[in-house]
Tab-separated table of C-alpha atoms in Angstrom:
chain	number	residue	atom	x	y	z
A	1	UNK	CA	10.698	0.132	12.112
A	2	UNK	CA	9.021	3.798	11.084
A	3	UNK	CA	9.165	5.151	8.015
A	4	UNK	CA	12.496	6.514	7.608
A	5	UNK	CA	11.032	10.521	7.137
A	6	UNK	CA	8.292	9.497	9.332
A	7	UNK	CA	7.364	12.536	12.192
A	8	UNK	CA	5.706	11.502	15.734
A	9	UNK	CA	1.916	11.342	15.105
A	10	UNK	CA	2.978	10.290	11.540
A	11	UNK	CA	2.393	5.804	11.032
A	12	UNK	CA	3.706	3.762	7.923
A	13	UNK	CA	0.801	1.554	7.078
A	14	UNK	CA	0.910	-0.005	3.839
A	15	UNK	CA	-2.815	-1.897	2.927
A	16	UNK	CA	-5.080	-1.745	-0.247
A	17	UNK	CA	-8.065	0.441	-0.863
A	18	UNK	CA	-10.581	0.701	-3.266
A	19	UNK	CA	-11.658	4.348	-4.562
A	20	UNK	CA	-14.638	5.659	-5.906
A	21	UNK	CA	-16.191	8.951	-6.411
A	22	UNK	CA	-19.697	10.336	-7.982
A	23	UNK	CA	-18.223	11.143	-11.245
A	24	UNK	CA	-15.063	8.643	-11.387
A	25	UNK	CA	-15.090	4.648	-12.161
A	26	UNK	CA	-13.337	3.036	-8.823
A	27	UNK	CA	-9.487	2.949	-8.722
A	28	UNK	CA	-7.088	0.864	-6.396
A	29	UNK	CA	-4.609	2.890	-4.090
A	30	UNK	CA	-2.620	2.023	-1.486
A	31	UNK	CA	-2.304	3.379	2.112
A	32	UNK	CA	1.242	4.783	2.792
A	33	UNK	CA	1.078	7.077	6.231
A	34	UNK	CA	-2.058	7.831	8.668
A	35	UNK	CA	-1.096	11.820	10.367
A	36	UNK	CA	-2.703	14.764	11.699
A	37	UNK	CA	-3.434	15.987	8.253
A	38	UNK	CA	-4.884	12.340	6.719
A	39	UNK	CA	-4.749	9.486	5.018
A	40	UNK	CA	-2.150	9.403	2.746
A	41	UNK	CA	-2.570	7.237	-0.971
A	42	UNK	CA	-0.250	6.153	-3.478
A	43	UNK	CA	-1.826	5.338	-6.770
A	44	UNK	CA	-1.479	5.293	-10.629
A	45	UNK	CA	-4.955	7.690	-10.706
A	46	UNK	CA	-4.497	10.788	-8.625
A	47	UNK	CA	-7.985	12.632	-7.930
A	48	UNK	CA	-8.201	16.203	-7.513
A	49	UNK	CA	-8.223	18.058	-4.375
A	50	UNK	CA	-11.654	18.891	-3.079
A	51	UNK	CA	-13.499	15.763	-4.637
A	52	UNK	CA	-15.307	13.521	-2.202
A	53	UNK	CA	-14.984	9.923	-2.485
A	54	UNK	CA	-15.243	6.275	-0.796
A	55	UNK	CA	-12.425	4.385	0.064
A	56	UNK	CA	-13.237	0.983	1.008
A	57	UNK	CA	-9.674	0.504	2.757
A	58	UNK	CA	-8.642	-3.475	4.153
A	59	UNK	CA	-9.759	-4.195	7.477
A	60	UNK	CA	-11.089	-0.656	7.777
A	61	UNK	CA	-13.961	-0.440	5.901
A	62	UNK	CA	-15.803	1.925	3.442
A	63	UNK	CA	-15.147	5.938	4.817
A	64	UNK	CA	-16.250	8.817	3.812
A	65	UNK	CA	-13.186	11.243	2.344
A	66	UNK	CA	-12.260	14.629	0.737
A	67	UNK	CA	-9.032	14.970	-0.883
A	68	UNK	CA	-7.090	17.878	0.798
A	69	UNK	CA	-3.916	17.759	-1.610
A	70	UNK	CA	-2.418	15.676	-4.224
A	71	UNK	CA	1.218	15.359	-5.775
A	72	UNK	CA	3.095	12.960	-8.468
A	73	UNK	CA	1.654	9.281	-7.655
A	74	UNK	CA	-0.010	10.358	-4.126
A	75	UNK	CA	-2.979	11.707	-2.637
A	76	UNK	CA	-3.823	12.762	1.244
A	77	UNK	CA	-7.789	12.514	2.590
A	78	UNK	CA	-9.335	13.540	5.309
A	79	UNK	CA	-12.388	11.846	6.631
A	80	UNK	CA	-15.620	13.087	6.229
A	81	UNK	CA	-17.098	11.943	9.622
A	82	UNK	CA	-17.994	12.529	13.143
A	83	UNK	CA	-14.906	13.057	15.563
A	84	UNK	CA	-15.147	10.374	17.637
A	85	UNK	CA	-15.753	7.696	13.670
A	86	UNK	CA	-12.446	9.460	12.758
A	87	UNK	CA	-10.969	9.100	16.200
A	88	UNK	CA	-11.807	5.253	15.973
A	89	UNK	CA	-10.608	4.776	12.438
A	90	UNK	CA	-7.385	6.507	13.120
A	91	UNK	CA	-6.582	3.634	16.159
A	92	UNK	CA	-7.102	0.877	14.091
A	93	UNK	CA	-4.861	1.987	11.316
A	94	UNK	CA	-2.304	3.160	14.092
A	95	UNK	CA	-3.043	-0.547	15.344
A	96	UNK	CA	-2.319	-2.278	11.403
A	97	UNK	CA	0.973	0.146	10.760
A	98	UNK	CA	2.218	-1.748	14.556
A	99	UNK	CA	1.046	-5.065	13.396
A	100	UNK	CA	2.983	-4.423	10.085
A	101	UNK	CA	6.180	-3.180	12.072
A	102	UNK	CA	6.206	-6.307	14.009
A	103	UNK	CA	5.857	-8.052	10.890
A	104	UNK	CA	2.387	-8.996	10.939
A	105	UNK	CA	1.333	-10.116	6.987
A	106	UNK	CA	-1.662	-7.924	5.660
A	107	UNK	CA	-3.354	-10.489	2.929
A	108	UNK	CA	-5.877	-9.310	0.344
A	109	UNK	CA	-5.262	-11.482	-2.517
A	110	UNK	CA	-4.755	-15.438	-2.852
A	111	UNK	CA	-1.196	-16.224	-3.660
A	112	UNK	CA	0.378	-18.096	-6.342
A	113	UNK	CA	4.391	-18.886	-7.497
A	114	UNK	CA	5.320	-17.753	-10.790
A	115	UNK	CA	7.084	-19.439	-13.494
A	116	UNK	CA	9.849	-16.926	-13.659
A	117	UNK	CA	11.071	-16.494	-10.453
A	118	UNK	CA	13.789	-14.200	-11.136
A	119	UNK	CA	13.240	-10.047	-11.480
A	120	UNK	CA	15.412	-7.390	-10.553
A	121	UNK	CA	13.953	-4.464	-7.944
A	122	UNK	CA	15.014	-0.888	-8.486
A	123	UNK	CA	15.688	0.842	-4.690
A	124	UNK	CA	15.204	4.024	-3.824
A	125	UNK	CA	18.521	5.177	-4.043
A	126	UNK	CA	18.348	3.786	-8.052
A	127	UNK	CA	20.628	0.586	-7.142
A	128	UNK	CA	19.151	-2.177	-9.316
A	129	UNK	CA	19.435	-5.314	-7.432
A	130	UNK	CA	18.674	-9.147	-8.147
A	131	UNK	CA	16.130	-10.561	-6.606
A	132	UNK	CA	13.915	-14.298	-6.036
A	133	UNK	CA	9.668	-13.953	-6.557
A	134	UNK	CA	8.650	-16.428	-3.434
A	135	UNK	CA	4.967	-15.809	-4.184
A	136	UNK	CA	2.486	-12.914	-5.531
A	137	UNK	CA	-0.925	-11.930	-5.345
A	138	UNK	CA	-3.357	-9.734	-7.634
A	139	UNK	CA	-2.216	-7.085	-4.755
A	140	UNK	CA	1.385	-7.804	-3.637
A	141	UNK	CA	4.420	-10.314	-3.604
A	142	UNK	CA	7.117	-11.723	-1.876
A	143	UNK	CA	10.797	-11.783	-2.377
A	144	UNK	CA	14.418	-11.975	-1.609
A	145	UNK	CA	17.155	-9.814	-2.037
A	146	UNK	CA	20.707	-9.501	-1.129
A	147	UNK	CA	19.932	-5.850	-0.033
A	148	UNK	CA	18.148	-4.016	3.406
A	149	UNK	CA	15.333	-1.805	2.159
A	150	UNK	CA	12.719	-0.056	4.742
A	151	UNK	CA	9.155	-0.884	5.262
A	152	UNK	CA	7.076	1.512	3.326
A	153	UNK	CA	10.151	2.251	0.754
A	154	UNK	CA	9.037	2.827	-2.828
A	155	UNK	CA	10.343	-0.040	-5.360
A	156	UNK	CA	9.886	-0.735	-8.684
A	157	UNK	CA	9.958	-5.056	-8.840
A	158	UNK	CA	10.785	-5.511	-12.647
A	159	UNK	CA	8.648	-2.712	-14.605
A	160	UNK	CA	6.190	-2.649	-11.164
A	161	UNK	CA	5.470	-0.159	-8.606
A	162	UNK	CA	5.247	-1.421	-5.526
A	163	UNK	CA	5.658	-0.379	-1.542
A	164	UNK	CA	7.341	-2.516	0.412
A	165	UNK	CA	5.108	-3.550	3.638
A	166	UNK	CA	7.159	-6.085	6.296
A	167	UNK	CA	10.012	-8.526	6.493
A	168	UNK	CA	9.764	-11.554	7.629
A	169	UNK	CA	12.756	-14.518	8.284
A	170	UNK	CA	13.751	-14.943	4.442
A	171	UNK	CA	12.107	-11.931	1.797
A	172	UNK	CA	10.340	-9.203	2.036
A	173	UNK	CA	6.400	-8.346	1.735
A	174	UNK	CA	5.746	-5.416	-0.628
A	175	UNK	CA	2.145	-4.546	-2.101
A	176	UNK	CA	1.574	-2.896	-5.840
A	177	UNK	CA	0.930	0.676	-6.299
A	178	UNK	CA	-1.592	-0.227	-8.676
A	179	UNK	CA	-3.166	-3.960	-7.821
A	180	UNK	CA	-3.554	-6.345	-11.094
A	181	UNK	CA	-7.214	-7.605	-11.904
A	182	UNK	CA	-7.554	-10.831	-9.936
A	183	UNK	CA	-9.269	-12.530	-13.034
A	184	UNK	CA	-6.344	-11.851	-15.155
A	185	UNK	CA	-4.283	-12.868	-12.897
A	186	UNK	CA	-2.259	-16.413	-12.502
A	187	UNK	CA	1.278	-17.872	-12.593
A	188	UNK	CA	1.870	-16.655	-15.901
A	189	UNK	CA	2.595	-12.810	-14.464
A	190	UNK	CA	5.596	-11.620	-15.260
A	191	UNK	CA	6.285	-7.960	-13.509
C-alpha cells in the first residue's frame, strides 16, 4: 500500500532518525517519503532551510544533509554526498518503505504493555475513534481499532503525534513524531 498522495518515484517509509547540526542540540524526526527532491522529516523541531546537518537514520546510517525546504511539522533534505553514496542510500530506503508495505516491523525501541490500555486516536479526516494499546516503545506503539487508516497517515494516539507505519493480522504499527526519552520511559506512559 503507497501513500495515498504518493507520485511514482515518491516511497512511504516511516523509520526514526536522529538530527544534529553545528549549532543545534540533536532532535528526533521521523522519515515520511524518500523522492527525487529528498528525504522527507516529520518532527516537533523544524530546522531552517540551508542548514547542514547529520541524520543518523535506522538501518541507514549517519548522512550528510542540507535542508532544501521546510513547512508546519516537516522538513525535506537532500544528501550531501557523492552520486553513486546517494544512489545507494536511496535503494535501501526504497528497499525499507517495500519491507514496510509488506508489513515488515521496523524496531528501534524495546517494548513494553501499559497499564492503561485504552486511548482514543484522532484520524485524519478528524473522526476520533476508540482504540486498544497492544504494546509501545520509547519510539512507537501498537494498537487496534475498529477503523482502516493508511500506512504513513498522520494520527494523533491520545494527546500523541504519531505516523502510522504497517498492519499486521490484529493492530496497527505507528511510530511517534517526536520519540519519548527511553530512560523516562516504562509502563507507566500514558499518551
Amino acid at each position: 500500500m503507497r501513500h495515498q498522495h504518493a507520485k511514482p518515484h515518491h516511497h512511504t517509509v516511516v523509520v526514526p532518525a536522529l538530527c544534529w547540526g553545528r549549532d543545534r542540540s540533536e532532535f528526533y524526526a521521523v522519515t515520511d517519503i524518500v523522492s527525487p527532491d529528498g528525504i522527507h522529516f516529520r518532527s516537533a523541531t523544524t530546522p531552517l532551510v540551508d542548514e547542514e546537518l547529520t541524520c543518523n537514520i535506522r538501518h541507514i546510517g549517519a548522512v550528510e544533509t542540507r535542508v532544501v525546504s521546510i513547512g508546519g511539522c516537516a522538513f525535506v533534505v537532500r544528501l550531501l554526498a557523492r552520486r553513486q553514496a546517494v544512489a545507494s542510500i536511496a535503494r535501501e530506503l526504497r528497499l525499507l518503505s517495500e519491507q514496510q508495505e509488506a508489513t515488515v516491523p521496523v524496531r528501534a525501541h524495546p517494548r513494553v504493555t501499559p497499564l492503561k490500555t485504552d486511548v482514543t486516536i484522532e484520524l485524519a479526516d478528524g473522526r476520533i475513534v476508540p482504540a486498544k494499546l497492544l504494546n509501545i516503545s520509547a519510539s512507537g506503539v501498537a494498537f487496534t481499532l475498529d477503523a482502516h487508516v493508511a500506512i504513513g497517515a498522520s494520527i494523533t494516539i491520545g494527546r500523541t503525534a504519531a505516523r502510522v507505519a504497517r498492519h499486521f493480522e490484529h493492530g496497527v504499527g505507528a511510530v511517534f513524531d517526536t520519540a519519548f526519552d527511553p530512560q523516562a520511559f516504562d509502563q507507566h506512559i500514558t499518551l
